[in-house]
Amino acid sequence: MTQKERQERSRREIRRAAMEEFGSKGYEAATMDGICVRGGISKGMIYHYYTGKDALFLLCVGDMFRSMAEYVSRAMEEEGEEPENGRSCIRRFFSLRERYFQEHPLEKTVFENAMLHPPKHLREDIQRLRGPVQDINRRFLGRALSRLTLREGVDRQRAYRYLESLEGTLFPIVEGYQGQEKITDVKALFALSEEVLDMLLFGIARE
């Protein structure tokens, strides 16, 4: 085994141990000692590659976002024919995201930490890591648009610009919409997000 291969193996072992620690305990309770025990890794090895707990947590967040985006993208392709209408398309998208976390419980905890109660000093870093998820969200919005009947005066280009703008603002709207009832887990977050997106797309009042 070459030195490069040994280094890559060491990084994989550290990533796996870190995901197990953060995914089992959450950010606050996770420790460097816990990561060492889970991976049978020395602190010296970890610090050779990474600067500490925050760097490892962000590593797990980035891995989780990429994994979720790949899962949802693959599932959307494998399931074939698209739903006939916009609401069904929205429900399908959120059900795929929820299914991912049912199958990946460690990543679920990391997601909840990152999105529902992120460490304040890491919020900007976490947002920068959301790139893969933002890409899959844009693809979903494009597919949803193709299933919507647009109102008079709204063309496809303007509608897509509107939907794309929602990708960056949906979560802040959901945070405000929840009121006093705090979101505590992924299922509640996706249910509320779906409800808000439905109202943003189809309105709340008749003329």
mmCIF file of C-alpha atoms in Angstrom:
data_model
loop_
_atom_site.group_PDB
_atom_site.id
_atom_site.type_symbol
_atom_site.label_atom_id
_atom_site.label_comp_id
_atom_site.label_asym_id
_atom_site.label_seq_id
_atom_site.Cartn_x
_atom_site.Cartn_y
_atom_site.Cartn_z
ATOM 1 C CA MET A 1 0.000 0.000 0.000
ATOM 2 C CA THR A 2 1.366 3.398 -0.978
ATOM 3 C CA GLN A 3 1.602 6.340 1.408
ATOM 4 C CA LYS A 4 -1.235 8.082 -0.455
ATOM 5 C CA GLU A 5 -3.457 5.004 -0.078
ATOM 6 C CA ARG A 6 -2.665 4.816 3.639
ATOM 7 C CA GLN A 7 -3.545 8.487 4.055
ATOM 8 C CA GLU A 8 -6.830 8.036 2.202
ATOM 9 C CA ARG A 9 -7.683 5.033 4.373
ATOM 10 C CA SER A 10 -6.897 7.020 7.524
ATOM 11 C CA ARG A 11 -9.162 9.853 6.388
ATOM 12 C CA ARG A 12 -11.999 7.386 5.653
ATOM 13 C CA GLU A 13 -11.637 5.848 9.114
ATOM 14 C CA ILE A 14 -11.722 9.275 10.742
ATOM 15 C CA ARG A 15 -14.787 10.333 8.721
ATOM 16 C CA ARG A 16 -16.631 7.139 9.623
ATOM 17 C CA ALA A 17 -15.830 7.479 13.320
ATOM 18 C CA ALA A 18 -16.799 11.168 13.313
ATOM 19 C CA MET A 19 -20.146 10.438 11.622
ATOM 20 C CA GLU A 20 -20.872 7.740 14.214
ATOM 21 C CA GLU A 21 -20.014 10.101 17.078
ATOM 22 C CA PHE A 22 -21.930 13.155 15.823
ATOM 23 C CA GLY A 23 -24.759 11.003 14.481
ATOM 24 C CA SER A 24 -25.175 9.225 17.808
ATOM 25 C CA LYS A 25 -24.638 12.088 20.240
ATOM 26 C CA GLY A 26 -25.138 15.325 18.336
ATOM 27 C CA TYR A 27 -22.661 18.191 18.102
ATOM 28 C CA GLU A 28 -22.744 19.380 21.712
ATOM 29 C CA ALA A 29 -22.247 15.968 23.341
ATOM 30 C CA ALA A 30 -19.737 14.642 20.804
ATOM 31 C CA THR A 31 -16.087 14.653 21.829
ATOM 32 C CA MET A 32 -12.740 14.066 20.227
ATOM 33 C CA ASP A 33 -12.148 11.247 22.709
ATOM 34 C CA GLY A 34 -15.389 9.626 21.555
ATOM 35 C CA ILE A 35 -14.281 9.780 17.932
ATOM 36 C CA CYS A 36 -10.946 8.211 18.858
ATOM 37 C CA VAL A 37 -12.651 5.339 20.708
ATOM 38 C CA ARG A 38 -15.151 4.655 17.913
ATOM 39 C CA GLY A 39 -12.467 4.505 15.265
ATOM 40 C CA GLY A 40 -9.631 3.047 17.312
ATOM 41 C CA ILE A 41 -7.728 6.141 16.225
ATOM 42 C CA SER A 42 -5.180 8.197 18.127
ATOM 43 C CA LYS A 43 -5.682 11.922 18.640
ATOM 44 C CA GLY A 44 -2.345 12.455 17.000
ATOM 45 C CA MET A 45 -3.619 10.883 13.789
ATOM 46 C CA ILE A 46 -6.800 12.971 13.808
ATOM 47 C CA TYR A 47 -4.925 16.229 14.383
ATOM 48 C CA HIS A 48 -2.510 15.296 11.623
ATOM 49 C CA TYR A 49 -5.401 15.652 9.154
ATOM 50 C CA TYR A 50 -7.965 17.902 10.844
ATOM 51 C CA THR A 51 -7.856 20.882 13.194
ATOM 52 C CA GLY A 52 -10.445 19.644 15.690
ATOM 53 C CA LYS A 53 -14.100 19.028 16.505
ATOM 54 C CA ASP A 54 -15.540 21.832 14.365
ATOM 55 C CA ALA A 55 -13.620 20.726 11.277
ATOM 56 C CA LEU A 56 -14.835 17.155 11.730
ATOM 57 C CA PHE A 57 -18.439 18.242 12.259
ATOM 58 C CA LEU A 58 -18.360 20.317 9.073
ATOM 59 C CA LEU A 59 -16.823 17.347 7.273
ATOM 60 C CA CYS A 60 -19.804 15.221 8.355
ATOM 61 C CA VAL A 61 -22.274 17.937 7.359
ATOM 62 C CA GLY A 62 -20.745 18.176 3.897
ATOM 63 C CA ASP A 63 -20.752 14.390 3.470
ATOM 64 C CA MET A 64 -24.398 14.271 4.595
ATOM 65 C CA PHE A 65 -25.537 16.965 2.144
ATOM 66 C CA ARG A 66 -23.758 15.237 -0.755
ATOM 67 C CA SER A 67 -25.116 11.830 0.205
ATOM 68 C CA MET A 68 -28.682 13.128 0.509
ATOM 69 C CA ALA A 69 -28.519 14.949 -2.823
ATOM 70 C CA GLU A 70 -27.182 11.843 -4.585
ATOM 71 C CA TYR A 71 -29.850 9.654 -2.978
ATOM 72 C CA VAL A 72 -32.752 11.936 -3.917
ATOM 73 C CA SER A 73 -31.419 12.490 -7.442
ATOM 74 C CA ARG A 74 -30.967 8.753 -8.016
ATOM 75 C CA ALA A 75 -34.390 7.934 -6.569
ATOM 76 C CA MET A 76 -36.097 10.546 -8.750
ATOM 77 C CA GLU A 77 -34.547 8.954 -11.840
ATOM 78 C CA GLU A 78 -35.200 5.351 -10.801
ATOM 79 C CA GLU A 79 -38.869 5.929 -9.987
ATOM 80 C CA GLY A 80 -39.453 6.963 -13.565
ATOM 81 C CA GLU A 81 -42.658 8.714 -14.562
ATOM 82 C CA GLU A 82 -43.285 12.039 -12.877
ATOM 83 C CA PRO A 83 -46.485 12.778 -10.913
ATOM 84 C CA GLU A 84 -49.224 14.373 -12.999
ATOM 85 C CA ASN A 85 -49.614 17.581 -11.001
ATOM 86 C CA GLY A 86 -47.582 20.068 -9.007
ATOM 87 C CA ARG A 87 -48.838 19.092 -5.555
ATOM 88 C CA SER A 88 -48.048 15.426 -6.147
ATOM 89 C CA CYS A 89 -44.578 16.383 -7.351
ATOM 90 C CA ILE A 90 -43.972 18.369 -4.162
ATOM 91 C CA ARG A 91 -45.158 15.512 -1.950
ATOM 92 C CA ARG A 92 -42.942 13.044 -3.798
ATOM 93 C CA PHE A 93 -39.864 15.240 -3.377
ATOM 94 C CA PHE A 94 -40.295 15.655 0.365
ATOM 95 C CA SER A 95 -41.126 11.961 0.827
ATOM 96 C CA LEU A 96 -37.840 11.029 -0.866
ATOM 97 C CA ARG A 97 -35.898 13.302 1.494
ATOM 98 C CA GLU A 98 -37.679 11.821 4.483
ATOM 99 C CA ARG A 99 -37.025 8.294 3.227
ATOM 100 C CA TYR A 100 -33.314 9.069 2.969
ATOM 101 C CA PHE A 101 -33.168 9.916 6.656
ATOM 102 C CA GLN A 102 -35.188 6.857 7.616
ATOM 103 C CA GLU A 103 -32.461 4.786 5.962
ATOM 104 C CA HIS A 104 -29.583 6.943 7.291
ATOM 105 C CA PRO A 105 -30.230 7.648 10.991
ATOM 106 C CA LEU A 106 -26.725 8.971 11.701
ATOM 107 C CA GLU A 107 -27.017 11.515 8.901
ATOM 108 C CA LYS A 108 -30.485 12.435 10.214
ATOM 109 C CA THR A 109 -28.999 13.571 13.525
ATOM 110 C CA VAL A 110 -26.270 15.537 11.755
ATOM 111 C CA PHE A 111 -28.894 17.216 9.537
ATOM 112 C CA GLU A 112 -31.031 18.171 12.526
ATOM 113 C CA ASN A 113 -27.978 19.646 14.246
ATOM 114 C CA ALA A 114 -26.946 21.565 11.143
ATOM 115 C CA MET A 115 -30.362 22.905 10.127
ATOM 116 C CA LEU A 116 -32.494 23.097 13.264
ATOM 117 C CA HIS A 117 -30.019 24.126 15.946
ATOM 118 C CA PRO A 118 -26.603 24.766 14.360
ATOM 119 C CA PRO A 119 -23.654 26.006 16.405
ATOM 120 C CA LYS A 120 -23.770 29.786 15.921
ATOM 121 C CA HIS A 121 -20.121 30.061 14.975
ATOM 122 C CA LEU A 122 -20.559 27.460 12.209
ATOM 123 C CA ARG A 123 -23.754 28.725 10.565
ATOM 124 C CA GLU A 124 -22.070 30.435 7.623
ATOM 125 C CA ASP A 125 -19.867 27.402 6.975
ATOM 126 C CA ILE A 126 -22.910 25.120 7.041
ATOM 127 C CA GLN A 127 -24.743 27.295 4.520
ATOM 128 C CA ARG A 128 -21.760 27.140 2.181
ATOM 129 C CA LEU A 129 -21.822 23.347 2.352
ATOM 130 C CA ARG A 130 -25.453 23.174 1.160
ATOM 131 C CA GLY A 131 -24.430 23.425 -2.508
ATOM 132 C CA PRO A 132 -25.326 19.838 -3.514
ATOM 133 C CA VAL A 133 -28.735 20.121 -1.834
ATOM 134 C CA GLN A 134 -29.390 23.481 -3.475
ATOM 135 C CA ASP A 135 -28.620 21.925 -6.861
ATOM 136 C CA ILE A 136 -31.100 19.084 -6.364
ATOM 137 C CA ASN A 137 -33.688 21.554 -5.047
ATOM 138 C CA ARG A 138 -33.375 23.586 -8.257
ATOM 139 C CA ARG A 139 -33.853 20.450 -10.340
ATOM 140 C CA PHE A 140 -36.951 19.601 -8.341
ATOM 141 C CA LEU A 141 -38.364 23.109 -8.760
ATOM 142 C CA GLY A 142 -37.856 22.856 -12.518
ATOM 143 C CA ARG A 143 -39.760 19.572 -12.592
ATOM 144 C CA ALA A 144 -42.517 20.956 -10.398
ATOM 145 C CA LEU A 145 -42.858 23.936 -12.722
ATOM 146 C CA SER A 146 -43.447 21.645 -15.695
ATOM 147 C CA ARG A 147 -46.468 20.220 -13.833
ATOM 148 C CA LEU A 148 -48.024 23.574 -12.939
ATOM 149 C CA THR A 149 -50.635 25.522 -14.891
ATOM 150 C CA LEU A 150 -49.438 29.103 -14.753
ATOM 151 C CA ARG A 151 -51.840 31.969 -14.235
ATOM 152 C CA GLU A 152 -52.357 34.521 -16.983
ATOM 153 C CA GLY A 153 -49.464 36.947 -17.333
ATOM 154 C CA VAL A 154 -46.806 34.625 -15.867
ATOM 155 C CA ASP A 155 -44.499 32.926 -18.357
ATOM 156 C CA ARG A 156 -42.198 29.974 -17.702
ATOM 157 C CA GLN A 157 -39.032 32.043 -17.404
ATOM 158 C CA ARG A 158 -40.474 34.373 -14.773
ATOM 159 C CA ALA A 159 -42.045 31.455 -12.932
ATOM 160 C CA TYR A 160 -38.721 29.623 -12.767
ATOM 161 C CA ARG A 161 -36.941 32.729 -11.467
ATOM 162 C CA TYR A 162 -39.577 32.964 -8.750
ATOM 163 C CA LEU A 163 -39.245 29.275 -7.823
ATOM 164 C CA GLU A 164 -35.457 29.491 -7.797
ATOM 165 C CA SER A 165 -35.628 32.466 -5.429
ATOM 166 C CA LEU A 166 -37.725 30.362 -3.056
ATOM 167 C CA GLU A 167 -34.869 27.841 -2.650
ATOM 168 C CA GLY A 168 -32.835 30.330 -0.683
ATOM 169 C CA THR A 169 -35.710 31.800 1.330
ATOM 170 C CA LEU A 170 -37.912 28.796 2.089
ATOM 171 C CA PHE A 171 -36.194 27.768 5.320
ATOM 172 C CA PRO A 172 -36.264 31.286 6.872
ATOM 173 C CA ILE A 173 -39.969 31.484 5.974
ATOM 174 C CA VAL A 174 -40.571 28.095 7.580
ATOM 175 C CA GLU A 175 -38.745 29.260 10.706
ATOM 176 C CA GLY A 176 -41.025 32.277 10.941
ATOM 177 C CA TYR A 177 -44.155 30.313 10.054
ATOM 178 C CA GLN A 178 -43.689 27.781 12.832
ATOM 179 C CA GLY A 179 -44.495 30.418 15.469
ATOM 180 C CA GLN A 180 -44.201 29.189 19.027
ATOM 181 C CA GLU A 181 -44.193 25.541 18.005
ATOM 182 C CA LYS A 182 -40.532 24.742 17.525
ATOM 183 C CA ILE A 183 -39.425 22.246 14.889
ATOM 184 C CA THR A 184 -37.668 19.388 16.628
ATOM 185 C CA ASP A 185 -36.994 16.772 13.949
ATOM 186 C CA VAL A 186 -36.665 16.113 10.234
ATOM 187 C CA LYS A 187 -40.203 14.802 9.744
ATOM 188 C CA ALA A 188 -41.752 17.913 11.288
ATOM 189 C CA LEU A 189 -39.427 20.165 9.272
ATOM 190 C CA PHE A 190 -40.322 18.540 5.953
ATOM 191 C CA ALA A 191 -44.051 18.525 6.744
ATOM 192 C CA LEU A 192 -43.974 22.237 7.555
ATOM 193 C CA SER A 193 -41.777 23.009 4.533
ATOM 194 C CA GLU A 194 -44.193 21.181 2.244
ATOM 195 C CA GLU A 195 -47.114 23.113 3.729
ATOM 196 C CA VAL A 196 -45.367 26.466 3.272
ATOM 197 C CA LEU A 197 -44.238 25.656 -0.289
ATOM 198 C CA ASP A 198 -47.789 24.625 -1.185
ATOM 199 C CA MET A 199 -49.097 28.012 -0.001
ATOM 200 C CA LEU A 200 -46.314 29.898 -1.779
ATOM 201 C CA LEU A 201 -47.119 28.155 -5.064
ATOM 202 C CA PHE A 202 -50.916 27.969 -4.901
ATOM 203 C CA GLY A 203 -51.779 30.917 -2.675
ATOM 204 C CA ILE A 204 -53.912 31.327 0.419
ATOM 205 C CA ALA A 205 -56.909 33.268 -0.885
ATOM 206 C CA ARG A 206 -59.326 33.425 -3.808
ATOM 207 C CA GLU A 207 -59.821 36.638 -5.717
#
